[in-house]
PDB file of C-alpha atoms in Angstrom:
ATOM      1  CA  MET X   1      23.403   6.464  -0.522  1.00 53.00           C
ATOM      2  CA  ALA X   2      22.574   7.826   2.941  1.00 60.00           C
ATOM      3  CA  TYR X   3      19.086   9.043   3.746  1.00 72.00           C
ATOM      4  CA  GLU X   4      17.812  11.210   6.539  1.00 84.00           C
ATOM      5  CA  PRO X   5      16.162   8.898   9.076  1.00 90.00           C
ATOM      6  CA  PRO X   6      12.427   9.337   9.707  1.00 94.00           C
ATOM      7  CA  THR X   7      11.314  11.161  12.834  1.00 95.00           C
ATOM      8  CA  HIS X   8       8.283  11.497  15.086  1.00 96.00           C
ATOM      9  CA  SER X   9       7.803  15.212  14.304  1.00 95.00           C
ATOM     10  CA  VAL X  10       4.455  14.785  12.526  1.00 95.00           C
ATOM     11  CA  GLU X  11       3.139  12.541  15.273  1.00 94.00           C
ATOM     12  CA  ARG X  12       4.276  14.975  17.964  1.00 95.00           C
ATOM     13  CA  SER X  13       2.553  17.847  16.150  1.00 94.00           C
ATOM     14  CA  LEU X  14      -0.649  15.838  15.811  1.00 93.00           C
ATOM     15  CA  ARG X  15      -0.598  15.033  19.501  1.00 93.00           C
ATOM     16  CA  ALA X  16       0.026  18.653  20.455  1.00 94.00           C
ATOM     17  CA  THR X  17      -2.508  20.140  18.030  1.00 92.00           C
ATOM     18  CA  THR X  18      -5.392  17.687  18.300  1.00 92.00           C
ATOM     19  CA  GLY X  19      -4.870  15.985  21.640  1.00 94.00           C
ATOM     20  CA  ALA X  20      -4.579  12.611  19.893  1.00 95.00           C
ATOM     21  CA  LYS X  21      -3.091   9.933  22.087  1.00 95.00           C
ATOM     22  CA  ILE X  22      -2.900   7.094  19.565  1.00 97.00           C
ATOM     23  CA  VAL X  23      -1.501   8.012  16.149  1.00 97.00           C
ATOM     24  CA  VAL X  24      -1.140   5.428  13.383  1.00 98.00           C
ATOM     25  CA  GLY X  25       0.957   5.494  10.220  1.00 97.00           C
ATOM     26  CA  VAL X  26      -0.641   4.092   7.063  1.00 98.00           C
ATOM     27  CA  ASP X  27       0.977   3.172   3.747  1.00 97.00           C
ATOM     28  CA  GLU X  28      -0.016   1.094   0.738  1.00 97.00           C
ATOM     29  CA  VAL X  29       1.723  -1.096  -1.795  1.00 97.00           C
ATOM     30  CA  GLY X  30       0.480  -2.566  -5.059  1.00 97.00           C
ATOM     31  CA  ARG X  31      -1.405   0.439  -6.392  1.00 96.00           C
ATOM     32  CA  GLY X  32       0.347   0.330  -9.770  1.00 95.00           C
ATOM     33  CA  ALA X  33       0.554  -3.442 -10.163  1.00 98.00           C
ATOM     34  CA  TRP X  34      -1.366  -5.251 -12.903  1.00 98.00           C
ATOM     35  CA  ALA X  35      -1.966  -8.312 -10.749  1.00 98.00           C
ATOM     36  CA  GLY X  36      -2.592  -9.056  -7.094  1.00 98.00           C
ATOM     37  CA  PRO X  37      -4.254  -7.081  -4.331  1.00 98.00           C
ATOM     38  CA  VAL X  38      -3.572  -3.600  -3.131  1.00 98.00           C
ATOM     39  CA  THR X  39      -2.262  -3.927   0.419  1.00 98.00           C
ATOM     40  CA  VAL X  40      -2.350  -1.375   3.225  1.00 98.00           C
ATOM     41  CA  CYS X  41      -0.501  -1.559   6.529  1.00 98.00           C
ATOM     42  CA  ALA X  42      -1.434   0.438   9.609  1.00 98.00           C
ATOM     43  CA  ALA X  43       1.336   0.696  12.216  1.00 98.00           C
ATOM     44  CA  ILE X  44       1.381   2.224  15.679  1.00 98.00           C
ATOM     45  CA  THR X  45       4.873   2.931  16.984  1.00 96.00           C
ATOM     46  CA  GLY X  46       4.568   5.439  19.796  1.00 92.00           C
ATOM     47  CA  LEU X  47       7.549   7.762  20.180  1.00 94.00           C
ATOM     48  CA  ARG X  48      10.280   5.177  20.667  1.00 91.00           C
ATOM     49  CA  ARG X  49      13.554   5.197  18.744  1.00 93.00           C
ATOM     50  CA  PRO X  50      13.071   3.107  15.557  1.00 93.00           C
ATOM     51  CA  PRO X  51      15.334   0.291  14.371  1.00 93.00           C
ATOM     52  CA  THR X  52      18.477   1.395  12.567  1.00 92.00           C
ATOM     53  CA  GLY X  53      18.096   1.756   8.815  1.00 91.00           C
ATOM     54  CA  LEU X  54      14.356   2.418   8.751  1.00 92.00           C
ATOM     55  CA  THR X  55      13.247   4.333   5.662  1.00 90.00           C
ATOM     56  CA  ASP X  56      10.878   4.026   2.708  1.00 88.00           C
ATOM     57  CA  SER X  57      10.722   0.377   1.641  1.00 91.00           C
ATOM     58  CA  LYS X  58      11.537   1.309  -1.973  1.00 88.00           C
ATOM     59  CA  LEU X  59      14.952   2.568  -0.884  1.00 90.00           C
ATOM     60  CA  LEU X  60      15.972  -0.740   0.701  1.00 91.00           C
ATOM     61  CA  SER X  61      17.413  -3.851  -0.902  1.00 92.00           C
ATOM     62  CA  PRO X  62      15.138  -6.925  -0.746  1.00 92.00           C
ATOM     63  CA  LYS X  63      17.438  -8.572   1.804  1.00 95.00           C
ATOM     64  CA  LYS X  64      17.597  -5.502   4.051  1.00 94.00           C
ATOM     65  CA  ARG X  65      13.856  -4.945   3.688  1.00 95.00           C
ATOM     66  CA  SER X  66      13.040  -8.513   4.711  1.00 96.00           C
ATOM     67  CA  THR X  67      15.336  -8.416   7.740  1.00 96.00           C
ATOM     68  CA  LEU X  68      13.984  -5.042   8.811  1.00 95.00           C
ATOM     69  CA  ALA X  69      10.363  -6.152   8.419  1.00 96.00           C
ATOM     70  CA  GLN X  70      10.935  -9.040  10.824  1.00 96.00           C
ATOM     71  CA  GLU X  71      12.437  -6.632  13.339  1.00 96.00           C
ATOM     72  CA  LEU X  72       9.659  -4.102  12.858  1.00 97.00           C
ATOM     73  CA  GLU X  73       6.863  -6.616  13.401  1.00 96.00           C
ATOM     74  CA  MET X  74       8.320  -7.275  16.842  1.00 96.00           C
ATOM     75  CA  TRP X  75       9.156  -3.606  17.532  1.00 97.00           C
ATOM     76  CA  VAL X  76       5.923  -1.786  16.650  1.00 97.00           C
ATOM     77  CA  THR X  77       3.294  -1.349  19.338  1.00 97.00           C
ATOM     78  CA  ALA X  78       0.689  -2.811  16.971  1.00 97.00           C
ATOM     79  CA  HIS X  79       0.142  -3.307  13.257  1.00 98.00           C
ATOM     80  CA  ALA X  80      -2.452  -4.778  10.939  1.00 98.00           C
ATOM     81  CA  LEU X  81      -2.800  -5.374   7.215  1.00 98.00           C
ATOM     82  CA  GLY X  82      -5.779  -4.925   4.928  1.00 98.00           C
ATOM     83  CA  HIS X  83      -6.170  -6.006   1.315  1.00 98.00           C
ATOM     84  CA  SER X  84      -8.495  -5.275  -1.570  1.00 98.00           C
ATOM     85  CA  SER X  85      -8.645  -8.039  -4.154  1.00 98.00           C
ATOM     86  CA  PRO X  86      -8.299  -7.584  -7.922  1.00 97.00           C
ATOM     87  CA  GLU X  87     -12.055  -8.170  -8.186  1.00 97.00           C
ATOM     88  CA  GLU X  88     -12.749  -5.392  -5.684  1.00 97.00           C
ATOM     89  CA  ILE X  89     -10.374  -3.072  -7.521  1.00 97.00           C
ATOM     90  CA  ASP X  90     -12.210  -3.831 -10.780  1.00 96.00           C
ATOM     91  CA  ASP X  91     -15.618  -3.323  -9.183  1.00 95.00           C
ATOM     92  CA  LEU X  92     -14.902  -0.255  -7.070  1.00 95.00           C
ATOM     93  CA  GLY X  93     -11.983   1.565  -8.678  1.00 94.00           C
ATOM     94  CA  MET X  94      -8.656   2.190  -6.999  1.00 95.00           C
ATOM     95  CA  THR X  95      -9.671   5.029  -4.687  1.00 95.00           C
ATOM     96  CA  ALA X  96     -12.507   3.067  -3.098  1.00 96.00           C
ATOM     97  CA  ALA X  97     -10.398  -0.112  -3.036  1.00 97.00           C
ATOM     98  CA  LEU X  98      -7.649   1.734  -1.173  1.00 97.00           C
ATOM     99  CA  ARG X  99     -10.154   3.039   1.318  1.00 97.00           C
ATOM    100  CA  LEU X 100     -11.550  -0.467   1.814  1.00 97.00           C
ATOM    101  CA  ALA X 101      -8.095  -1.977   2.362  1.00 98.00           C
ATOM    102  CA  ALA X 102      -7.084   0.832   4.735  1.00 98.00           C
ATOM    103  CA  THR X 103     -10.308   0.495   6.703  1.00 97.00           C
ATOM    104  CA  ARG X 104      -9.714  -3.232   7.034  1.00 98.00           C
ATOM    105  CA  ALA X 105      -6.202  -2.554   8.326  1.00 98.00           C
ATOM    106  CA  LEU X 106      -7.374   0.076  10.813  1.00 98.00           C
ATOM    107  CA  ASP X 107     -10.228  -2.141  11.991  1.00 97.00           C
ATOM    108  CA  GLY X 108      -7.692  -4.921  12.535  1.00 98.00           C
ATOM    109  CA  LEU X 109      -5.750  -2.947  15.128  1.00 98.00           C
ATOM    110  CA  PRO X 110      -6.338  -3.819  18.797  1.00 97.00           C
ATOM    111  CA  VAL X 111      -7.143  -0.147  19.544  1.00 97.00           C
ATOM    112  CA  ARG X 112      -8.841   2.571  17.539  1.00 96.00           C
ATOM    113  CA  PRO X 113      -6.426   5.372  16.560  1.00 97.00           C
ATOM    114  CA  ASP X 114      -7.248   8.993  17.299  1.00 97.00           C
ATOM    115  CA  ALA X 115      -5.454  10.218  14.171  1.00 97.00           C
ATOM    116  CA  VAL X 116      -3.946   8.805  10.977  1.00 97.00           C
ATOM    117  CA  ILE X 117      -0.771   9.836   9.157  1.00 97.00           C
ATOM    118  CA  LEU X 118      -1.360   8.855   5.529  1.00 97.00           C
ATOM    119  CA  ASP X 119       1.457   8.669   3.008  1.00 94.00           C
ATOM    120  CA  GLY X 120       1.023  10.849  -0.076  1.00 93.00           C
ATOM    121  CA  LYS X 121      -1.005  13.945  -0.927  1.00 93.00           C
ATOM    122  CA  HIS X 122      -4.473  12.398  -1.397  1.00 93.00           C
ATOM    123  CA  ASN X 123      -6.759  11.559   1.502  1.00 95.00           C
ATOM    124  CA  TYR X 124      -8.496   8.412   0.298  1.00 95.00           C
ATOM    125  CA  LEU X 125      -9.791   7.613   3.795  1.00 95.00           C
ATOM    126  CA  GLY X 126     -12.098  10.501   4.595  1.00 90.00           C
ATOM    127  CA  SER X 127     -14.400  10.587   7.601  1.00 89.00           C
ATOM    128  CA  PRO X 128     -14.745   9.427  10.296  1.00 91.00           C
ATOM    129  CA  TRP X 129     -10.947   9.354  10.404  1.00 93.00           C
ATOM    130  CA  THR X 130      -8.863  12.377  11.329  1.00 94.00           C
ATOM    131  CA  VAL X 131      -6.184  12.285   8.638  1.00 96.00           C
ATOM    132  CA  ARG X 132      -2.957  14.117   7.996  1.00 96.00           C
ATOM    133  CA  THR X 133      -1.472  13.454   4.557  1.00 96.00           C
ATOM    134  CA  VAL X 134       2.300  13.757   4.252  1.00 96.00           C
ATOM    135  CA  ILE X 135       4.104  13.652   0.911  1.00 95.00           C
ATOM    136  CA  LYS X 136       6.968  11.162   1.191  1.00 93.00           C
ATOM    137  CA  GLY X 137       5.735  10.271   4.627  1.00 92.00           C
ATOM    138  CA  ASP X 138       7.291   6.843   4.130  1.00 92.00           C
ATOM    139  CA  GLN X 139      10.681   8.574   4.309  1.00 93.00           C
ATOM    140  CA  SER X 140       9.995  11.231   6.930  1.00 93.00           C
ATOM    141  CA  CYS X 141       7.581   9.650   9.448  1.00 96.00           C
ATOM    142  CA  VAL X 142       8.574   6.681  11.603  1.00 97.00           C
ATOM    143  CA  ALA X 143       5.138   5.048  11.732  1.00 97.00           C
ATOM    144  CA  VAL X 144       4.546   5.440   7.994  1.00 97.00           C
ATOM    145  CA  ALA X 145       8.009   4.102   7.146  1.00 96.00           C
ATOM    146  CA  ALA X 146       7.370   1.079   9.359  1.00 97.00           C
ATOM    147  CA  ALA X 147       4.021   0.498   7.633  1.00 97.00           C
ATOM    148  CA  SER X 148       5.727   0.846   4.243  1.00 96.00           C
ATOM    149  CA  VAL X 149       8.314  -1.850   4.952  1.00 97.00           C
ATOM    150  CA  ILE X 150       5.872  -4.326   6.509  1.00 97.00           C
ATOM    151  CA  ALA X 151       3.325  -3.867   3.709  1.00 97.00           C
ATOM    152  CA  LYS X 152       5.918  -4.344   0.963  1.00 97.00           C
ATOM    153  CA  VAL X 153       7.460  -7.488   2.434  1.00 97.00           C
ATOM    154  CA  ARG X 154       4.138  -9.096   3.249  1.00 97.00           C
ATOM    155  CA  ARG X 155       2.624  -8.363  -0.178  1.00 98.00           C
ATOM    156  CA  ASP X 156       5.762  -9.569  -1.982  1.00 97.00           C
ATOM    157  CA  ALA X 157       5.531 -12.854  -0.082  1.00 97.00           C
ATOM    158  CA  MET X 158       1.857 -13.149  -0.989  1.00 97.00           C
ATOM    159  CA  MET X 159       2.611 -12.562  -4.673  1.00 97.00           C
ATOM    160  CA  ALA X 160       5.403 -15.155  -4.638  1.00 97.00           C
ATOM    161  CA  GLU X 161       2.939 -17.667  -3.223  1.00 96.00           C
ATOM    162  CA  LEU X 162       0.303 -16.803  -5.826  1.00 94.00           C
ATOM    163  CA  GLY X 163       2.935 -17.049  -8.543  1.00 93.00           C
ATOM    164  CA  ALA X 164       3.757 -20.669  -7.724  1.00 94.00           C
ATOM    165  CA  ALA X 165       0.873 -21.734  -9.971  1.00 95.00           C
ATOM    166  CA  HIS X 166       1.799 -19.232 -12.720  1.00 97.00           C
ATOM    167  CA  ALA X 167       5.549 -19.664 -13.133  1.00 96.00           C
ATOM    168  CA  ASP X 168       5.746 -17.887 -16.517  1.00 97.00           C
ATOM    169  CA  PHE X 169       4.655 -14.603 -14.943  1.00 98.00           C
ATOM    170  CA  ARG X 170       7.451 -14.578 -12.305  1.00 97.00           C
ATOM    171  CA  PHE X 171       5.273 -12.902  -9.681  1.00 98.00           C
ATOM    172  CA  GLY X 172       7.932 -13.754  -7.131  1.00 96.00           C
ATOM    173  CA  ASP X 173      10.279 -11.361  -8.948  1.00 96.00           C
ATOM    174  CA  ASN X 174       7.938  -8.616 -10.150  1.00 97.00           C
ATOM    175  CA  ALA X 175       5.157  -8.742  -7.501  1.00 97.00           C
ATOM    176  CA  GLY X 176       2.550  -8.279 -10.217  1.00 98.00           C
ATOM    177  CA  TYR X 177       4.096  -5.140 -11.697  1.00 97.00           C
ATOM    178  CA  PRO X 178       4.592  -4.926 -15.492  1.00 96.00           C
ATOM    179  CA  SER X 179       8.123  -6.266 -15.939  1.00 97.00           C
ATOM    180  CA  PRO X 180       9.252  -7.474 -19.390  1.00 97.00           C
ATOM    181  CA  VAL X 181       8.733 -11.114 -18.341  1.00 97.00           C
ATOM    182  CA  HIS X 182       5.258 -10.303 -17.045  1.00 98.00           C
ATOM    183  CA  ARG X 183       4.336  -8.487 -20.258  1.00 97.00           C
ATOM    184  CA  ALA X 184       5.576 -11.362 -22.420  1.00 97.00           C
ATOM    185  CA  ALA X 185       3.602 -13.913 -20.411  1.00 97.00           C
ATOM    186  CA  LEU X 186       0.458 -11.810 -20.725  1.00 97.00           C
ATOM    187  CA  ARG X 187       0.797 -11.625 -24.496  1.00 97.00           C
ATOM    188  CA  GLU X 188       1.227 -15.372 -24.764  1.00 97.00           C
ATOM    189  CA  LEU X 189      -1.000 -16.738 -21.997  1.00 97.00           C
ATOM    190  CA  GLY X 190      -3.479 -13.993 -21.169  1.00 97.00           C
ATOM    191  CA  PRO X 191      -4.381 -12.804 -17.678  1.00 97.00           C
ATOM    192  CA  THR X 192      -4.429 -15.099 -14.655  1.00 97.00           C
ATOM    193  CA  PRO X 193      -7.230 -15.121 -12.059  1.00 96.00           C
ATOM    194  CA  HIS X 194      -5.081 -12.658 -10.101  1.00 97.00           C
ATOM    195  CA  HIS X 195      -5.031  -9.929 -12.754  1.00 98.00           C
ATOM    196  CA  ARG X 196      -7.007  -6.700 -12.666  1.00 98.00           C
ATOM    197  CA  LEU X 197      -9.273  -6.908 -15.670  1.00 97.00           C
ATOM    198  CA  SER X 198     -10.525  -3.322 -15.802  1.00 96.00           C
ATOM    199  CA  TRP X 199      -7.065  -1.910 -16.466  1.00 94.00           C
ATOM    200  CA  ALA X 200      -5.876  -0.359 -19.717  1.00 94.00           C
ATOM    201  CA  TYR X 201      -3.078  -2.890 -20.353  1.00 95.00           C
ATOM    202  CA  LEU X 202      -5.720  -5.212 -21.863  1.00 95.00           C
ATOM    203  CA  ASP X 203      -6.341  -2.661 -24.631  1.00 95.00           C
ATOM    204  CA  GLY X 204      -2.884  -3.523 -25.961  1.00 94.00           C
ATOM    205  CA  LEU X 205      -3.504  -7.285 -25.981  1.00 96.00           C
ATOM    206  CA  PRO X 206      -5.770  -8.027 -28.991  1.00 95.00           C
ATOM    207  CA  ARG X 207      -6.025 -11.746 -28.155  1.00 96.00           C
ATOM    208  CA  TRP X 208      -7.298 -11.029 -24.657  1.00 97.00           C
ATOM    209  CA  ARG X 209      -9.075  -7.699 -25.032  1.00 95.00           C
ATOM    210  CA  HIS X 210     -12.465  -9.403 -24.850  1.00 95.00           C
ATOM    211  CA  LEU X 211     -11.780 -10.196 -21.169  1.00 96.00           C
ATOM    212  CA  LYS X 212     -11.665  -6.553 -20.168  1.00 95.00           C
ATOM    213  CA  ARG X 213     -14.220  -5.539 -17.547  1.00 91.00           C
ATOM    214  CA  VAL X 214     -16.024  -2.223 -17.605  1.00 86.00           C
ATOM    215  CA  ARG X 215     -16.494  -0.841 -14.150  1.00 74.00           C
ATOM    216  CA  THR X 216     -19.978   0.483 -13.497  1.00 67.00           C
ATOM    217  CA  ALA X 217     -19.376   1.932 -10.019  1.00 62.00           C
ATOM    218  CA  PRO X 218     -18.119   5.541 -10.259  1.00 63.00           C
ATOM    219  CA  GLU X 219     -14.984   6.607  -8.447  1.00 61.00           C
ATOM    220  CA  PRO X 220     -15.983   8.176  -5.108  1.00 59.00           C
ATOM    221  CA  VAL X 221     -15.786  11.936  -4.839  1.00 52.00           C
ATOM    222  CA  GLY X 222     -15.598  14.251  -1.881  1.00 46.00           C
ATOM    223  CA  LEU X 223     -12.985  12.347   0.128  1.00 47.00           C
ATOM    224  CA  GLU X 224     -10.171  14.799  -0.460  1.00 42.00           C
ATOM    225  CA  GLY X 225      -9.941  17.098   2.518  1.00 39.00           C
ATOM    226  CA  GLU X 226     -12.737  15.386   4.440  1.00 39.00           C
ATOM    227  CA  GLY X 227     -11.534  14.883   7.979  1.00 37.00           C
ATOM    228  CA  GLN X 228      -8.132  16.283   7.022  1.00 36.00           C
ATOM    229  CA  LEU X 229      -6.136  18.599   9.213  1.00 39.00           C
ATOM    230  CA  GLY X 230      -5.170  21.934   7.783  1.00 31.00           C
ATOM    231  CA  PHE X 231      -1.560  22.430   8.720  1.00 29.00           C
ATOM    232  CA  ASP X 232       1.791  21.799   7.105  1.00 30.00           C
ATOM    233  CA  PHE X 233       5.060  20.196   8.222  1.00 25.00           C
TER     234      PHE X 233
END
């Protein structure tokens, strides 16, 4: 199936409207997984023509995604990854964990961006960042699509490495998401050190329910709209 290629239209509008010179695309992977970190990639691409075939990582085959990620890591002006561990997700909740991972990625860049294009509708970054959220930005925005592909390939490789010591869970195949094999291994063996223990899946595992963690830190409020630009694309 053919997809419309991403463009620089959001970045151009940000530059024209805000005077931003350095615009970064940010995307995450691993939000819905039961195991492993949540990973965020921040990518700066400028306004150059992207590699052929760039789109949302979820629309690419594993082989194409891997090949494209290698090309992208050489093509982007700069990129950096940030992670929040399962323990941080359990302690902080997903919104704060996403913000922590994204901040780590942004802080890892060699330059500080003037504005951020964030995939999705929710601004989990907040101030001091100037943020523009774009629904399906990983399909429509070049920098976000690049971040999407790099984040997915790098996290998948990380999960495959973690899964070497937990072969029954097949993390190399499911990346920590709840596949049938993953579910069966959880029922039989219980969670690994890489599982998120505050999540509801443990409620359905009577043998392992006692391991569930209750998060005491409340989910942060007031991020939505903070530092966000009020225009549409």
